Amino acid sequence: MVEKKVVGRLRIRFEMIDLRYEIFNKTSPLKRGARGVFGLLIILFISSCSTEPQQKKTTKKPKAKIEVPTFNADSAYTFVAKQVSFGPRVISSKGWKNCAIWLEKKLKTYTPNVIVQEALITTYDGENHTLKNIITSFSPEKNNRIALFAHWDSRHIADHDTENQNSPILGANDGGSGVGVLLEMARQFSIKKPKIGLDIILFDAEDYGQPENSKFPIMQDSWCLGSQYWSNNPHKPNYFARYGILLDMVGAKDATFRQEQISFYYGSNILQKVWRTASKLGFGNHFVYQNSKQIVDDHYYVNAITGIPTIDIIEYDPATENNFNKHWHTHKDDMDNIDKNTLNAVGQTLLEVIYTE
Ligand code: AHN
Ligand code: ZN
């Protein structure tokens, strides 16, 4: 029954097609002539349209070339040295207090829009502290914005050193370098205003994470306390940025950066943009087209909590056991661990990305 019905319908359809075919072929000569004239008109119309863009091209003004400022690596280096001069920047310590005062003051010379966000935290060792996230905004009224992140604290212990493991480190590279690059960028933004809005967010208490041999009960999410707080409590209600870039350990000699897993998962297009820009500028020796394993860093919390796609530019050293910089979490992470060429590669790449947005 069903089959018959279908066959019947099919037959009707075929018949209709036949009918249309016949009508088409049996059109009167008058109708065919009219169709020819109409076709000619269409061809004339299309050809007149197609010449239009060419005419426009010749009268169009050449697009103004965007002047991207030159990153000053000497200035960035000085900013790293200044932070290190305060000593270790461990939460609640003297060096940390003085550095916070200096950072706020320095950033206020570039824009009045500087906020110090404070929050009570308890670290894995049961201590209570008030953290300070230092947040600077350029063109805060703009919706089209990018967020730049780094952590400004330094580690309270040297758990990867062979000596003096219980004393805090200077963190020239781990802490100082990312902030140094961002301070120099802030200086550039104050000289030449980019088209887009920018937020420079310096996280506190990134590096107070629980060490492997800790005698305290295991605490989840003991690292990145400043970024966790900010992600849950952004400095502005409903804050959003198109994307974010985190800088961590961006100052060591011959440092290489790989495409880190979490960054790739949340922001592969940003990774491509940054890596492509770096190779265009001749920094392909630093920005290597290779993947690296996932690193739980501030960008992980920003991605997971805020939904702002954020990448991490972080040194990857295949020669070390932990794949971080060879002086990672040791007392050798001092100014001797900082190289202006690396600061420049990162800073100039980011300026190019930002000013061409
Ligand atoms: C961990 O070692 C879990 N994350 C690396 C994040 C980090 C530490 N960045 C700088 N210091
Ligand atoms: Zn660290």
CSV table of C-alpha atoms and ligand atoms in Angstrom, one decimal:
chain,number,residue,atom,x,y,z
A,1,MET,CA,0.0,0.0,0.0
A,2,VAL,CA,2.6,2.5,1.2
A,3,GLU,CA,4.9,1.6,-1.7
A,4,LYS,CA,2.2,2.1,-4.2
A,5,LYS,CA,1.4,5.5,-2.9
A,6,VAL,CA,5.1,6.6,-3.2
A,7,VAL,CA,5.3,5.2,-6.7
A,8,GLY,CA,2.1,7.1,-7.5
A,9,ARG,CA,3.5,10.4,-6.2
A,10,LEU,CA,6.8,9.9,-8.0
A,11,ARG,CA,5.0,9.3,-11.2
A,12,ILE,CA,3.0,12.5,-10.8
A,13,ARG,CA,6.3,14.4,-10.2
A,14,PHE,CA,7.9,13.0,-13.3
A,15,GLU,CA,4.8,14.0,-15.2
A,16,MET,CA,5.0,17.5,-13.9
A,17,ILE,CA,8.7,17.8,-14.8
A,18,ASP,CA,7.9,16.6,-18.4
A,19,LEU,CA,5.1,19.2,-18.6
A,20,ARG,CA,7.5,22.0,-17.6
A,21,TYR,CA,10.1,20.7,-20.1
A,22,GLU,CA,7.5,20.9,-22.8
A,23,ILE,CA,6.3,24.4,-21.9
A,24,PHE,CA,9.9,25.6,-21.8
A,25,ASN,CA,10.7,24.2,-25.3
A,26,LYS,CA,7.5,25.3,-26.8
A,27,THR,CA,7.7,29.0,-25.9
A,28,SER,CA,6.5,31.3,-28.6
A,29,PRO,CA,9.2,33.2,-30.7
A,30,LEU,CA,7.9,36.4,-29.3
A,31,LYS,CA,8.5,35.3,-25.7
A,32,ARG,CA,11.9,34.0,-26.7
A,33,GLY,CA,12.9,37.4,-28.1
A,34,ALA,CA,11.7,39.2,-25.0
A,35,ARG,CA,13.8,36.8,-22.9
A,36,GLY,CA,16.9,37.6,-25.1
A,37,VAL,CA,16.5,41.3,-24.6
A,38,PHE,CA,16.1,40.8,-20.9
A,39,GLY,CA,19.2,38.6,-20.7
A,40,LEU,CA,21.2,41.3,-22.6
A,41,LEU,CA,20.0,43.9,-20.1
A,42,ILE,CA,21.2,41.7,-17.2
A,43,ILE,CA,24.6,41.2,-18.8
A,44,LEU,CA,25.0,45.0,-19.3
A,45,PHE,CA,23.9,45.6,-15.7
A,46,ILE,CA,26.4,43.1,-14.3
A,47,SER,CA,29.2,44.4,-16.4
A,48,SER,CA,28.5,48.0,-15.3
A,49,CYS,CA,28.5,46.8,-11.7
A,50,SER,CA,31.8,45.0,-12.1
A,51,THR,CA,33.6,48.1,-13.3
A,52,GLU,CA,32.5,50.1,-10.2
A,53,PRO,CA,35.0,48.7,-7.6
A,54,GLN,CA,37.8,49.3,-10.1
A,55,GLN,CA,36.8,53.0,-10.4
A,56,LYS,CA,36.7,53.2,-6.6
A,57,LYS,CA,40.1,51.6,-6.3
A,58,THR,CA,41.7,54.4,-8.3
A,59,THR,CA,40.1,57.2,-6.3
A,60,LYS,CA,40.5,55.6,-2.9
A,61,LYS,CA,43.1,57.1,-0.6
A,62,PRO,CA,45.9,54.7,0.3
A,63,LYS,CA,45.4,53.3,3.8
A,64,ALA,CA,47.4,55.2,6.4
A,65,LYS,CA,50.2,53.0,7.7
A,66,ILE,CA,49.9,52.4,11.4
A,67,GLU,CA,53.0,53.6,13.2
A,68,VAL,CA,53.8,51.1,16.0
A,69,PRO,CA,56.0,52.6,18.7
A,70,THR,CA,59.4,51.2,19.4
A,71,PHE,CA,59.6,49.2,22.6
A,72,ASN,CA,62.5,50.4,24.8
A,73,ALA,CA,64.2,47.4,26.3
A,74,ASP,CA,66.5,49.5,28.4
A,75,SER,CA,63.5,51.0,30.1
A,76,ALA,CA,61.9,47.6,30.6
A,77,TYR,CA,65.2,46.3,32.1
A,78,THR,CA,65.3,49.3,34.5
A,79,PHE,CA,61.8,48.5,35.6
A,80,VAL,CA,62.8,44.9,36.4
A,81,ALA,CA,65.9,46.1,38.3
A,82,LYS,CA,63.8,48.6,40.3
A,83,GLN,CA,61.4,45.9,41.4
A,84,VAL,CA,64.3,43.6,42.4
A,85,SER,CA,65.9,46.5,44.3
A,86,PHE,CA,63.0,46.2,46.9
A,87,GLY,CA,64.1,42.7,47.6
A,88,PRO,CA,61.8,39.7,47.5
A,89,ARG,CA,58.1,40.8,47.0
A,90,VAL,CA,56.5,38.2,49.2
A,91,ILE,CA,53.0,39.1,50.4
A,92,SER,CA,53.0,41.3,53.6
A,93,SER,CA,56.8,41.7,53.6
A,94,LYS,CA,58.7,45.0,53.5
A,95,GLY,CA,59.9,44.6,49.9
A,96,TRP,CA,56.3,43.8,48.8
A,97,LYS,CA,54.9,46.9,50.6
A,98,ASN,CA,57.5,49.2,49.1
A,99,CYS,CA,57.2,47.7,45.6
A,100,ALA,CA,53.3,48.1,45.7
A,101,ILE,CA,53.7,51.8,46.6
A,102,TRP,CA,56.2,52.3,43.8
A,103,LEU,CA,54.1,50.4,41.2
A,104,GLU,CA,51.0,52.4,42.0
A,105,LYS,CA,52.9,55.7,41.9
A,106,LYS,CA,54.7,54.8,38.6
A,107,LEU,CA,51.6,53.7,36.9
A,108,LYS,CA,49.8,56.9,38.0
A,109,THR,CA,52.4,58.9,36.0
A,110,TYR,CA,51.0,57.2,32.9
A,111,THR,CA,47.2,57.4,33.6
A,112,PRO,CA,45.1,58.4,36.6
A,113,ASN,CA,43.0,55.2,36.2
A,114,VAL,CA,44.9,53.0,38.7
A,115,ILE,CA,43.1,50.8,41.2
A,116,VAL,CA,44.6,48.7,44.0
A,117,GLN,CA,42.2,45.9,44.7
A,118,GLU,CA,42.6,44.4,48.2
A,119,ALA,CA,41.3,41.1,49.5
A,120,LEU,CA,41.8,39.0,52.6
A,121,ILE,CA,43.3,35.6,51.8
A,122,THR,CA,44.5,32.5,53.7
A,123,THR,CA,47.6,30.8,52.3
A,124,TYR,CA,48.2,27.0,52.4
A,125,ASP,CA,50.3,27.6,55.6
A,126,GLY,CA,47.3,28.9,57.4
A,127,GLU,CA,48.5,32.5,57.4
A,128,ASN,CA,46.2,35.4,56.7
A,129,HIS,CA,47.2,38.3,54.4
A,130,THR,CA,45.7,41.1,52.4
A,131,LEU,CA,46.6,40.8,48.8
A,132,LYS,CA,46.9,43.7,46.4
A,133,ASN,CA,46.1,43.4,42.7
A,134,ILE,CA,47.3,46.5,40.9
A,135,ILE,CA,45.0,47.4,37.9
A,136,THR,CA,45.6,50.2,35.3
A,137,SER,CA,43.2,51.1,32.6
A,138,PHE,CA,43.7,53.0,29.4
A,139,SER,CA,40.5,54.4,27.7
A,140,PRO,CA,38.3,52.7,30.3
A,141,GLU,CA,35.2,53.9,28.4
A,142,LYS,CA,35.9,51.7,25.4
A,143,ASN,CA,34.2,48.3,25.0
A,144,ASN,CA,36.8,47.0,22.6
A,145,ARG,CA,39.5,46.1,25.0
A,146,ILE,CA,42.4,43.7,25.7
A,147,ALA,CA,43.7,42.7,29.1
A,148,LEU,CA,47.4,42.2,29.8
A,149,PHE,CA,48.4,40.2,32.9
A,150,ALA,CA,51.5,39.4,34.9
A,151,HIS,CA,52.2,38.6,38.6
A,152,TRP,CA,54.1,41.1,40.6
A,153,ASP,CA,54.9,39.0,43.7
A,154,SER,CA,57.9,36.7,44.1
A,155,ARG,CA,58.2,33.2,45.7
A,156,HIS,CA,58.5,33.0,49.5
A,157,ILE,CA,60.8,30.0,49.3
A,158,ALA,CA,63.6,28.7,47.0
A,159,ASP,CA,62.2,25.2,46.8
A,160,HIS,CA,64.1,24.3,43.7
A,161,ASP,CA,67.5,25.5,45.0
A,162,THR,CA,70.1,23.3,46.6
A,163,GLU,CA,70.8,26.0,49.3
A,164,ASN,CA,68.8,28.3,51.5
A,165,GLN,CA,65.5,26.7,50.4
A,166,ASN,CA,63.6,28.5,53.1
A,167,SER,CA,64.4,32.0,52.2
A,168,PRO,CA,62.5,34.0,49.6
A,169,ILE,CA,63.8,34.7,46.1
A,170,LEU,CA,64.3,37.9,44.2
A,171,GLY,CA,62.3,36.7,41.2
A,172,ALA,CA,63.8,38.9,38.6
A,173,ASN,CA,62.5,36.7,35.8
A,174,ASP,CA,59.7,35.0,37.8
A,175,GLY,CA,57.6,38.0,38.6
A,176,GLY,CA,59.8,41.0,37.7
A,177,SER,CA,60.2,40.4,33.9
A,178,GLY,CA,56.5,40.4,33.0
A,179,VAL,CA,55.8,43.5,35.1
A,180,GLY,CA,58.9,45.2,33.6
A,181,VAL,CA,57.6,44.6,30.0
A,182,LEU,CA,54.0,45.8,31.0
A,183,LEU,CA,55.3,48.9,32.7
A,184,GLU,CA,57.2,49.9,29.5
A,185,MET,CA,54.1,49.2,27.5
A,186,ALA,CA,52.1,51.4,29.9
A,187,ARG,CA,54.7,54.1,29.3
A,188,GLN,CA,54.2,53.7,25.5
A,189,PHE,CA,50.4,53.8,25.8
A,190,SER,CA,50.7,57.1,27.7
A,191,ILE,CA,52.8,58.6,24.8
A,192,LYS,CA,50.7,57.3,22.0
A,193,LYS,CA,47.1,56.2,22.7
A,194,PRO,CA,46.2,52.9,21.1
A,195,LYS,CA,42.8,52.7,19.3
A,196,ILE,CA,41.5,50.0,21.7
A,197,GLY,CA,41.1,50.1,25.4
A,198,LEU,CA,43.6,48.3,27.6
A,199,ASP,CA,43.8,47.0,31.1
A,200,ILE,CA,47.1,46.0,32.7
A,201,ILE,CA,46.4,43.7,35.7
A,202,LEU,CA,49.2,42.9,38.0
A,203,PHE,CA,48.3,39.9,40.2
A,204,ASP,CA,49.5,39.4,43.7
A,205,ALA,CA,50.2,36.0,45.4
A,206,GLU,CA,50.6,34.0,42.3
A,207,ASP,CA,53.7,32.3,43.6
A,208,TYR,CA,52.7,31.5,47.2
A,209,GLY,CA,51.7,27.9,46.1
A,210,GLN,CA,52.2,24.9,48.3
A,211,PRO,CA,55.5,23.2,47.8
A,212,GLU,CA,55.8,19.5,47.0
A,213,ASN,CA,57.3,18.6,50.4
A,214,SER,CA,54.9,20.7,52.4
A,215,LYS,CA,54.0,19.6,56.0
A,216,PHE,CA,50.7,21.3,55.8
A,217,PRO,CA,47.5,19.5,54.7
A,218,ILE,CA,47.1,19.6,50.9
A,219,MET,CA,45.3,22.7,49.8
A,220,GLN,CA,43.7,22.8,46.4
A,221,ASP,CA,44.3,25.9,44.3
A,222,SER,CA,47.0,27.3,46.5
A,223,TRP,CA,48.7,29.1,43.6
A,224,CYS,CA,47.5,32.1,41.7
A,225,LEU,CA,45.5,33.6,44.6
A,226,GLY,CA,45.4,37.1,43.1
A,227,SER,CA,44.1,36.0,39.7
A,228,GLN,CA,41.5,33.7,41.4
A,229,TYR,CA,40.2,36.7,43.4
A,230,TRP,CA,40.2,39.1,40.5
A,231,SER,CA,38.5,36.5,38.2
A,232,ASN,CA,35.7,36.1,40.7
A,233,ASN,CA,35.6,39.8,41.6
A,234,PRO,CA,36.7,41.9,38.6
A,235,HIS,CA,37.5,45.5,39.3
A,236,LYS,CA,34.4,46.6,37.3
A,237,PRO,CA,31.0,44.9,37.4
A,238,ASN,CA,30.5,42.9,34.1
A,239,TYR,CA,34.0,43.5,33.1
A,240,PHE,CA,34.9,41.9,29.8
A,241,ALA,CA,37.9,42.0,27.4
A,242,ARG,CA,38.0,40.5,23.9
A,243,TYR,CA,41.1,38.5,25.0
A,244,GLY,CA,43.9,38.4,27.5
A,245,ILE,CA,47.7,37.9,27.4
A,246,LEU,CA,49.6,36.8,30.5
A,247,LEU,CA,53.4,37.3,30.7
A,248,ASP,CA,55.3,35.0,33.0
A,249,MET,CA,59.1,34.5,32.9
A,250,VAL,CA,59.7,36.6,29.8
A,251,GLY,CA,63.2,37.9,30.5
A,252,ALA,CA,65.8,35.2,30.5
A,253,LYS,CA,68.6,35.0,27.9
A,254,ASP,CA,67.5,33.0,24.8
A,255,ALA,CA,64.2,32.1,26.3
A,256,THR,CA,61.8,30.2,24.0
A,257,PHE,CA,58.0,30.3,24.2
A,258,ARG,CA,55.9,27.4,23.0
A,259,GLN,CA,52.2,27.1,22.5
A,260,GLU,CA,51.0,26.0,25.9
A,261,GLN,CA,48.0,23.6,26.1
A,262,ILE,CA,45.5,25.7,28.2
A,263,SER,CA,46.3,28.7,26.0
A,264,PHE,CA,45.6,26.6,22.9
A,265,TYR,CA,42.4,25.2,24.3
A,266,TYR,CA,40.9,28.6,25.1
A,267,GLY,CA,42.6,31.0,22.7
A,268,SER,CA,44.3,29.2,19.7
A,269,ASN,CA,43.5,32.3,17.5
A,270,ILE,CA,45.3,34.6,19.9
A,271,LEU,CA,48.3,32.3,20.0
A,272,GLN,CA,48.3,32.3,16.2
A,273,LYS,CA,48.1,36.1,16.1
A,274,VAL,CA,50.9,36.6,18.6
A,275,TRP,CA,53.2,33.9,17.1
A,276,ARG,CA,52.6,35.1,13.5
A,277,THR,CA,53.4,38.7,14.6
A,278,ALA,CA,56.6,37.6,16.4
A,279,SER,CA,57.9,35.7,13.3
A,280,LYS,CA,56.9,38.7,11.1
A,281,LEU,CA,59.1,40.9,13.3
A,282,GLY,CA,62.0,38.4,13.3
A,283,PHE,CA,61.5,36.9,16.8
A,284,GLY,CA,60.8,33.4,15.6
A,285,ASN,CA,63.9,32.3,17.6
A,286,HIS,CA,61.9,33.1,20.8
A,287,PHE,CA,58.4,32.2,19.7
A,288,VAL,CA,58.7,28.6,18.5
A,289,TYR,CA,55.9,26.9,16.6
A,290,GLN,CA,55.7,23.9,19.0
A,291,ASN,CA,53.3,22.8,21.7
A,292,SER,CA,54.1,22.5,25.3
A,293,LYS,CA,52.3,20.7,28.1
A,294,GLN,CA,49.6,22.5,30.2
A,295,ILE,CA,50.8,24.9,32.9
A,296,VAL,CA,48.5,25.9,35.6
A,297,ASP,CA,49.2,29.6,35.8
A,298,ASP,CA,47.1,32.8,36.3
A,299,HIS,CA,45.6,32.4,32.8
A,300,TYR,CA,44.0,29.1,33.8
A,301,TYR,CA,41.8,30.9,36.4
A,302,VAL,CA,41.1,33.8,34.1
A,303,ASN,CA,39.9,31.4,31.4
A,304,ALA,CA,37.9,29.1,33.6
A,305,ILE,CA,36.2,31.8,35.7
A,306,THR,CA,35.8,34.8,33.5
A,307,GLY,CA,35.5,33.3,30.0
A,308,ILE,CA,38.0,35.9,28.7
A,309,PRO,CA,40.1,33.8,26.3
A,310,THR,CA,43.7,34.2,27.6
A,311,ILE,CA,47.0,32.9,26.6
A,312,ASP,CA,50.2,32.5,28.6
A,313,ILE,CA,53.6,33.6,27.2
A,314,ILE,CA,55.9,31.6,29.5
A,315,GLU,CA,59.4,30.3,29.0
A,316,TYR,CA,59.7,26.7,28.1
A,317,ASP,CA,63.1,25.1,28.4
A,318,PRO,CA,63.3,21.6,27.1
A,319,ALA,CA,66.7,21.1,28.8
A,320,THR,CA,65.4,21.4,32.4
A,321,GLU,CA,63.5,18.8,34.4
A,322,ASN,CA,60.5,21.0,35.0
A,323,ASN,CA,60.8,22.7,31.6
A,324,PHE,CA,60.8,26.2,33.2
A,325,ASN,CA,63.8,28.6,33.2
A,326,LYS,CA,66.9,26.9,34.6
A,327,HIS,CA,66.9,29.3,37.6
A,328,TRP,CA,63.2,28.8,38.4
A,329,HIS,CA,62.5,29.1,42.1
A,330,THR,CA,66.2,29.4,43.0
A,331,HIS,CA,68.3,32.3,44.3
A,332,LYS,CA,69.9,32.6,40.9
A,333,ASP,CA,66.8,34.2,39.6
A,334,ASP,CA,68.4,37.6,39.9
A,335,MET,CA,69.3,40.4,37.5
A,336,ASP,CA,71.9,38.2,35.9
A,337,ASN,CA,69.0,36.1,34.6
A,338,ILE,CA,67.6,39.0,32.6
A,339,ASP,CA,68.4,39.7,29.0
A,340,LYS,CA,67.2,42.8,27.1
A,341,ASN,CA,66.8,40.9,23.8
A,342,THR,CA,64.1,38.7,25.3
A,343,LEU,CA,62.3,41.6,26.9
A,344,ASN,CA,62.4,43.4,23.6
A,345,ALA,CA,61.1,40.4,21.6
A,346,VAL,CA,58.1,40.1,23.9
A,347,GLY,CA,57.5,43.8,24.3
A,348,GLN,CA,57.8,44.7,20.6
A,349,THR,CA,55.6,41.8,19.5
A,350,LEU,CA,52.8,42.9,21.9
A,351,LEU,CA,53.1,46.5,20.9
A,352,GLU,CA,52.6,45.4,17.2
A,353,VAL,CA,49.6,43.2,18.1
A,354,ILE,CA,48.0,46.0,20.1
A,355,TYR,CA,48.6,49.0,17.8
A,356,THR,CA,47.4,47.0,14.8
A,357,GLU,CA,44.1,46.1,16.5
B,1,AHN,C1,53.1,25.5,38.8
B,1,AHN,O1,54.2,25.2,39.1
B,1,AHN,C2,51.9,24.8,39.4
B,1,AHN,N1,52.7,26.5,38.0
B,1,AHN,C3,53.7,27.4,37.5
B,1,AHN,C4,53.2,28.7,37.6
B,1,AHN,C5,54.3,29.6,38.0
B,1,AHN,C6,55.1,29.6,39.1
B,1,AHN,N2,54.7,30.6,37.3
B,1,AHN,C7,55.7,31.2,37.9
B,1,AHN,N3,55.9,30.6,39.1
B,2,ZN,ZN,57.2,31.1,40.3
